Short mmCIF file of C-alpha atoms and ligand atoms in Angstrom, two decimals:
data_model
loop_
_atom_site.label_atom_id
_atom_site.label_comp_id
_atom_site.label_asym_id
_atom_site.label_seq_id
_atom_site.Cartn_x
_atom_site.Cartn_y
_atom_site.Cartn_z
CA UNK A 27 54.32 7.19 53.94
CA UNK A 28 51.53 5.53 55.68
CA UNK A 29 49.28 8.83 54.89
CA UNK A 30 50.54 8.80 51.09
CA UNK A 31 49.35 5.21 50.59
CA UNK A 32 46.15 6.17 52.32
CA UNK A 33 45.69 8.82 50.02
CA UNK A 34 46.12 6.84 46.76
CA UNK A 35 43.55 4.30 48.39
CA UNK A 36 41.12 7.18 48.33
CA UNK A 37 42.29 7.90 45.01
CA UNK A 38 41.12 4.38 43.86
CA UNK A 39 45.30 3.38 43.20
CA UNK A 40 44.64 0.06 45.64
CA UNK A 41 46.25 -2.46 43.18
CA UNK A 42 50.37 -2.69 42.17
CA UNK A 43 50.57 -2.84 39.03
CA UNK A 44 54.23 -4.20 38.29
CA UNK A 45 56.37 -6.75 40.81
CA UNK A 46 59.30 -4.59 41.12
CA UNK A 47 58.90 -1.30 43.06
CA UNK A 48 60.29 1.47 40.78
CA UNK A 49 62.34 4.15 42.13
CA UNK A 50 61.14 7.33 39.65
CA UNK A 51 63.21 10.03 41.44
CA UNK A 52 66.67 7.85 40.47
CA UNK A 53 65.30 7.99 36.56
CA UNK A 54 66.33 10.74 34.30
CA UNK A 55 63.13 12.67 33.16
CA UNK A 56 62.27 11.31 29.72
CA UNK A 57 63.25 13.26 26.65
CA UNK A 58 60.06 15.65 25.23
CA UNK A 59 58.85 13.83 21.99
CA UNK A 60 58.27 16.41 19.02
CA UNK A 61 54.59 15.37 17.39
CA UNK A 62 54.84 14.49 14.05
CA UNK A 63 52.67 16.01 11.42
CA UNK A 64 50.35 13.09 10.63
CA UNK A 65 49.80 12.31 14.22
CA UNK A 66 48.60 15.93 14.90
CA UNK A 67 46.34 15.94 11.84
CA UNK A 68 44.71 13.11 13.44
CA UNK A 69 43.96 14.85 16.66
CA UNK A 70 40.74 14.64 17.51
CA UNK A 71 39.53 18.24 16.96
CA UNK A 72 38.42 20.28 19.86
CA UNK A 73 34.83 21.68 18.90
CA UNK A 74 32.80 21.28 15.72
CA UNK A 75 32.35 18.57 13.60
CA UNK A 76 29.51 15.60 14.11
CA UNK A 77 31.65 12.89 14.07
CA UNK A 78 30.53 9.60 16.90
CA UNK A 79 32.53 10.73 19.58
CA UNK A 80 35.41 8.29 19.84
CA UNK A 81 35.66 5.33 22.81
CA UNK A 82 39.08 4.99 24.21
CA UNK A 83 40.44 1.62 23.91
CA UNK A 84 37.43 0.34 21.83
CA UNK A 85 35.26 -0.06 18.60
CA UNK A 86 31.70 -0.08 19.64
CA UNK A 87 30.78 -0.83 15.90
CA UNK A 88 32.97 -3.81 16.59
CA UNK A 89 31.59 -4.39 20.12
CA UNK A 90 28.18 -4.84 18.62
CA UNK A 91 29.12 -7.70 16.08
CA UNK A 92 30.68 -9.54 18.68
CA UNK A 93 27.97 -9.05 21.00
CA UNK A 94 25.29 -9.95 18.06
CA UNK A 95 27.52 -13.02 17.39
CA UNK A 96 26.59 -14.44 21.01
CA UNK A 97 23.73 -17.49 20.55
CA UNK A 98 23.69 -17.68 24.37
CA UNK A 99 24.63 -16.63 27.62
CA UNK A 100 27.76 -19.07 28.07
CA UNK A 101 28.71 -18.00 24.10
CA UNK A 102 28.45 -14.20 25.22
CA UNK A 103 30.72 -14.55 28.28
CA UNK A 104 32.95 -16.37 26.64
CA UNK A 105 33.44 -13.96 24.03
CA UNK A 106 33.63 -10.74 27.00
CA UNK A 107 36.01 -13.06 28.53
CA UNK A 108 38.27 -12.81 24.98
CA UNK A 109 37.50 -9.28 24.72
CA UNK A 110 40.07 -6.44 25.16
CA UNK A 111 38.44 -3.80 24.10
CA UNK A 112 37.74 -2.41 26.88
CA UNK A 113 40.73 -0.61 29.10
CA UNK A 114 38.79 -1.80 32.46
CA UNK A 115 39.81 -5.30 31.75
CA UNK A 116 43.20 -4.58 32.53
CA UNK A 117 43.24 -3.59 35.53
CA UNK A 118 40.09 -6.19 36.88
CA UNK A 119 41.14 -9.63 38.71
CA UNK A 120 38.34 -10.97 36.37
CA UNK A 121 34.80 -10.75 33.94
CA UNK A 122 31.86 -10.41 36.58
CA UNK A 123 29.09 -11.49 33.59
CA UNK A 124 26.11 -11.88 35.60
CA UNK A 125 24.39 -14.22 38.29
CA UNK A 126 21.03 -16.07 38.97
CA UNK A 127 18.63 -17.83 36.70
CA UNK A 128 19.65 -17.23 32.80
CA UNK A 129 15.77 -17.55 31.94
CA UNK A 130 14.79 -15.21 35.10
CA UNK A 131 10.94 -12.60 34.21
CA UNK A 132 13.24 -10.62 36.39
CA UNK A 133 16.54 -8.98 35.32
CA UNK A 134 18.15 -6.46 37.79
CA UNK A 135 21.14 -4.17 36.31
CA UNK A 136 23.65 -2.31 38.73
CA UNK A 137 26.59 0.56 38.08
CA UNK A 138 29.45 -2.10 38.29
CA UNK A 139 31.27 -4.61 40.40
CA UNK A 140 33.07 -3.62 43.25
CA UNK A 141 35.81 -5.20 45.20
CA UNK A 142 34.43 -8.18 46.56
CA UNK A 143 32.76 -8.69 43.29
CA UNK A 144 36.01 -8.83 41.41
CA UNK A 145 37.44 -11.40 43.89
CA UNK A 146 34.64 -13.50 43.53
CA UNK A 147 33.41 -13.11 39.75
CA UNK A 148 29.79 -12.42 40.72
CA UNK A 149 27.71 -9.65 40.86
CA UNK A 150 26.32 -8.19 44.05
CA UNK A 151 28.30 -10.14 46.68
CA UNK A 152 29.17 -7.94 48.82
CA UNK A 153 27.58 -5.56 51.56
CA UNK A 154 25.23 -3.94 49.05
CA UNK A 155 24.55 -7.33 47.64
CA UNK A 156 23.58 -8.66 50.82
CA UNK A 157 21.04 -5.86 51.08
CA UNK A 158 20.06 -6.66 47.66
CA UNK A 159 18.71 -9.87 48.84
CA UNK A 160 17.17 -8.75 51.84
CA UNK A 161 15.03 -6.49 49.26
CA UNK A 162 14.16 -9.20 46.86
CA UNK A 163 13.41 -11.82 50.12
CA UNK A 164 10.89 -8.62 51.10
CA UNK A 165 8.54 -9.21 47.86
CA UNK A 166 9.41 -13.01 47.70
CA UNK A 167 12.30 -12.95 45.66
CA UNK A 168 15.79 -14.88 45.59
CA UNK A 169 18.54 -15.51 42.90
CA UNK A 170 16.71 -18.71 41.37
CA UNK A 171 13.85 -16.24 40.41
CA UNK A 172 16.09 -13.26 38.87
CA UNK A 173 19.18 -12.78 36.96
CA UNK A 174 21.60 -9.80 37.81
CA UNK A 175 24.08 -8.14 35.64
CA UNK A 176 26.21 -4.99 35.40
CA UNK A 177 26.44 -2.11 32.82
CA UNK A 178 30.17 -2.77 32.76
CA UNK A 179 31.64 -6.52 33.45
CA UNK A 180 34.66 -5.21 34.97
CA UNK A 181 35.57 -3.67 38.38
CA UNK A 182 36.50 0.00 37.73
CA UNK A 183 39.76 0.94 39.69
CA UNK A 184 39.18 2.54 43.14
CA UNK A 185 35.04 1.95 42.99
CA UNK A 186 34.19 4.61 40.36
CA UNK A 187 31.56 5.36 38.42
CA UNK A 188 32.41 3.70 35.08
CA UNK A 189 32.88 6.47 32.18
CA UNK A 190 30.38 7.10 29.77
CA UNK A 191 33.12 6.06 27.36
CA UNK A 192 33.61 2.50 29.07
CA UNK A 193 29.11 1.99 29.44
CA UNK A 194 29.24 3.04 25.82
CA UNK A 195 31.16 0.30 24.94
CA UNK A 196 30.09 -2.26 27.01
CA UNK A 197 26.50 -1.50 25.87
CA UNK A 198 26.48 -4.05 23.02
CA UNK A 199 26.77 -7.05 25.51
CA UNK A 200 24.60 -5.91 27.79
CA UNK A 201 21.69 -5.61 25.56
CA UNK A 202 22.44 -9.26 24.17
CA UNK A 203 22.44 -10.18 27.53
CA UNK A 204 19.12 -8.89 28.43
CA UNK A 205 18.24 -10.17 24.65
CA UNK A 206 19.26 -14.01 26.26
CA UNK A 207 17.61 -13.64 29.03
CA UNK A 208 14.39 -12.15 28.15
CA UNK A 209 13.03 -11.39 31.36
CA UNK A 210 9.92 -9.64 31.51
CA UNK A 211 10.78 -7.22 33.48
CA UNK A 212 13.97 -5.43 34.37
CA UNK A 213 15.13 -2.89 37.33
CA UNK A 214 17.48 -1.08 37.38
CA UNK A 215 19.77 0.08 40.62
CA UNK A 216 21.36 3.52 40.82
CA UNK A 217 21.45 6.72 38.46
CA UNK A 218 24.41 5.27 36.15
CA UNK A 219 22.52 1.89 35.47
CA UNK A 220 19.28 4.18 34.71
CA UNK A 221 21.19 6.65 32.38
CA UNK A 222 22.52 3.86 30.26
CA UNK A 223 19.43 1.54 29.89
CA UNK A 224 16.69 4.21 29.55
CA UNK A 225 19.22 6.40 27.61
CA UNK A 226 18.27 9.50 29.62
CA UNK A 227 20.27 12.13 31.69
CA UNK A 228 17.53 12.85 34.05
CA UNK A 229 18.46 12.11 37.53
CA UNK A 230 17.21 9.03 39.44
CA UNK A 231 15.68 10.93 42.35
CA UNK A 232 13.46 12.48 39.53
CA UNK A 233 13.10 8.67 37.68
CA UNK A 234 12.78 6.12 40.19
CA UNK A 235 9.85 4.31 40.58
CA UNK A 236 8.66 5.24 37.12
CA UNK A 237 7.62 2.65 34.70
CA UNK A 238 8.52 2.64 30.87
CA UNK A 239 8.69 0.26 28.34
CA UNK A 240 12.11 -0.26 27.10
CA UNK A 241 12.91 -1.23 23.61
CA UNK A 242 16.69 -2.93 24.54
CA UNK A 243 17.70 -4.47 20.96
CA UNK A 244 14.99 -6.84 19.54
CA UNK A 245 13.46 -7.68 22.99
CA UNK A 246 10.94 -5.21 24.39
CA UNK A 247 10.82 -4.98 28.63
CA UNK A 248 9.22 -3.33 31.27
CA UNK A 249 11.70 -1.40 33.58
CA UNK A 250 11.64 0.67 36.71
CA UNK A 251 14.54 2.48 38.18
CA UNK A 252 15.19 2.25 41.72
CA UNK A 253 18.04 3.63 44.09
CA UNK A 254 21.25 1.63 44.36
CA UNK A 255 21.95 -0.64 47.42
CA UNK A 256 25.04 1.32 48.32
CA UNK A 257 23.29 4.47 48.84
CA UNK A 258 20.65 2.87 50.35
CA UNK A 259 23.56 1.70 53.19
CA UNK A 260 24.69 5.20 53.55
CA UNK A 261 21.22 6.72 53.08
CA UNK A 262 19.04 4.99 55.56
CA UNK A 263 15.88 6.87 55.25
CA UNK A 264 15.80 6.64 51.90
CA UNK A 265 14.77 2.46 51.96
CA UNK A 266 11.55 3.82 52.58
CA UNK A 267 11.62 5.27 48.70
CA UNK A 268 13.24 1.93 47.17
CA UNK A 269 10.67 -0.17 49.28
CA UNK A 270 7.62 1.68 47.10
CA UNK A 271 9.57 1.08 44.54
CA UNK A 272 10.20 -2.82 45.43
CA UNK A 273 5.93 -2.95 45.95
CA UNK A 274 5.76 -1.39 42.57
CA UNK A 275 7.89 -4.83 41.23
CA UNK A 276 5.93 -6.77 43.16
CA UNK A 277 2.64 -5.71 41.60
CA UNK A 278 4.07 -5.70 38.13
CA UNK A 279 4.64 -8.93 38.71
CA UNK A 280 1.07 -10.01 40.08
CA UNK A 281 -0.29 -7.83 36.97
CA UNK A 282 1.86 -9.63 34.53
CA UNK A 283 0.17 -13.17 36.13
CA UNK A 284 4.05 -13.94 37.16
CA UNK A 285 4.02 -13.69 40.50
N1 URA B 10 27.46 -2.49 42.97
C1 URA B 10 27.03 -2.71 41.71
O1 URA B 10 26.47 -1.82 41.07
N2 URA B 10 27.22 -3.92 41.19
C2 URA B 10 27.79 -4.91 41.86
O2 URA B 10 27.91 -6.00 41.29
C3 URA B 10 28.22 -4.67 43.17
C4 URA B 10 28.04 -3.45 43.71
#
């Protein structure tokens, strides 16, 4: 038993979902359901077609109103906090929105919260949040002088990497909440955080420590990629990489008269 549970743990199944154990083997297997005609013409079809490809859970058309509805940071979390669009919600403690100083020159964006993130309702709290810190002390940095979000609010089951699906449609409220903050400039930390704000499918390796200007809704941004904390902790030698790349904020800053 001990083994199974450790194995679903791995598997990301680390919550119970219902009070009551349920004992499946002394249930009668469920009778087939036929599929009726108009459900099967509205299959999604397999290949062809250039339709948007379709979000589970959520209307991203709907996703953006709400988002564009938002006059200010406590507005927009108040409205994610409302929100069930998105299937992540369900299975989160609760929102993680963001942390630090709301009028921040420096926004940093990571993959997603993780455990201790979920408990607490703040981004980067934990071990890879700790190290976070230590990088922004390095240049001079602390959470007064940045604000730090997530491409997805919610804690994905198990750690993973949040679908393209789920960044998709939590994409509306992250660019109004780079819109509210307006920083100035904006890293981001790991390849999924990369992928979603620079809308590319290079690889981080290949993109960090590159500058661009971002266009993110009507507010235009410097940004820089750099590697996530948590590889950082399990990649040692590779701090040597996100420290250039840290240097590289630093002097962005000192260009920009900001720091
Ligand atoms: N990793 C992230 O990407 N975000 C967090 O908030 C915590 C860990």
């Amino acid at each position: 038993m001990l083994a199974v549970l450790d194995w679903y743990r791995a598997a990301g199944v680390d919550i119970a979902v219902g009070g009551e154990p349920v004992d499946r083997f002394a249930q009668r297997a469920p009778a087939r359901v036929a599929v009726q005609p108009a459900m099967a013409a509205a299959a999604p079809q397999a290949s062809g077609g250039t339709a948007e490809p379709s979000v589970i859970g959520g209307d991203p058309a709907e996703a953006r109103t709400l988002a564009a509805s938002a006059h200010d940071l406590v507005a927009l979390e108040a409205i994610l906090n409302s929100y069930d669009g998105c299937g992540l919600k369900l299975r989160a403690t609760q929102l993680v929105f963001g942390d630090g100083n709301g009028q921040a020159d420096v926004m940093l964006i990571g993959e997603a919260p993780g455990a201790e993130e979920d408990q607490q309702g703040k981004p980067f709290v934990g071990k890879s949040g700790q190290l976070l810190d230590r990088m922004l002390a390095a240049i001079g940095l602390d959470r007064t002088r940045v604000y730090i979000a997530n491409t997805v609010p919610w804690r994905p089951p198990g750690n993973r990497t949040p679908t393209p699906e789920e960044m998709a449609l939590c994409l509306p409220f992250l660019h109004r909440q780079v819109e509210l903050v307006a920083p100035k400039v904006i890293m981001t930390l790991g390849g999924p955080a990369m992928q979603t704000l620079f809308d590319t499918t290079s690889g981080i390796i290949k993109m960090r420590g590159k500058w661009s200007t971002l266009q993110v809704g009507r507010h235009q941004v410097e940004a820089i990629p750099t590697l996530h904390p948590a590889y950082l902790l399990r990649n040692p030698a590779a701090k040597e990489q996100a420290w250039q790349d840290m240097l590289g904020l630093k002097l962005k800053l000192v260009e920009l008269g900001l720091a």
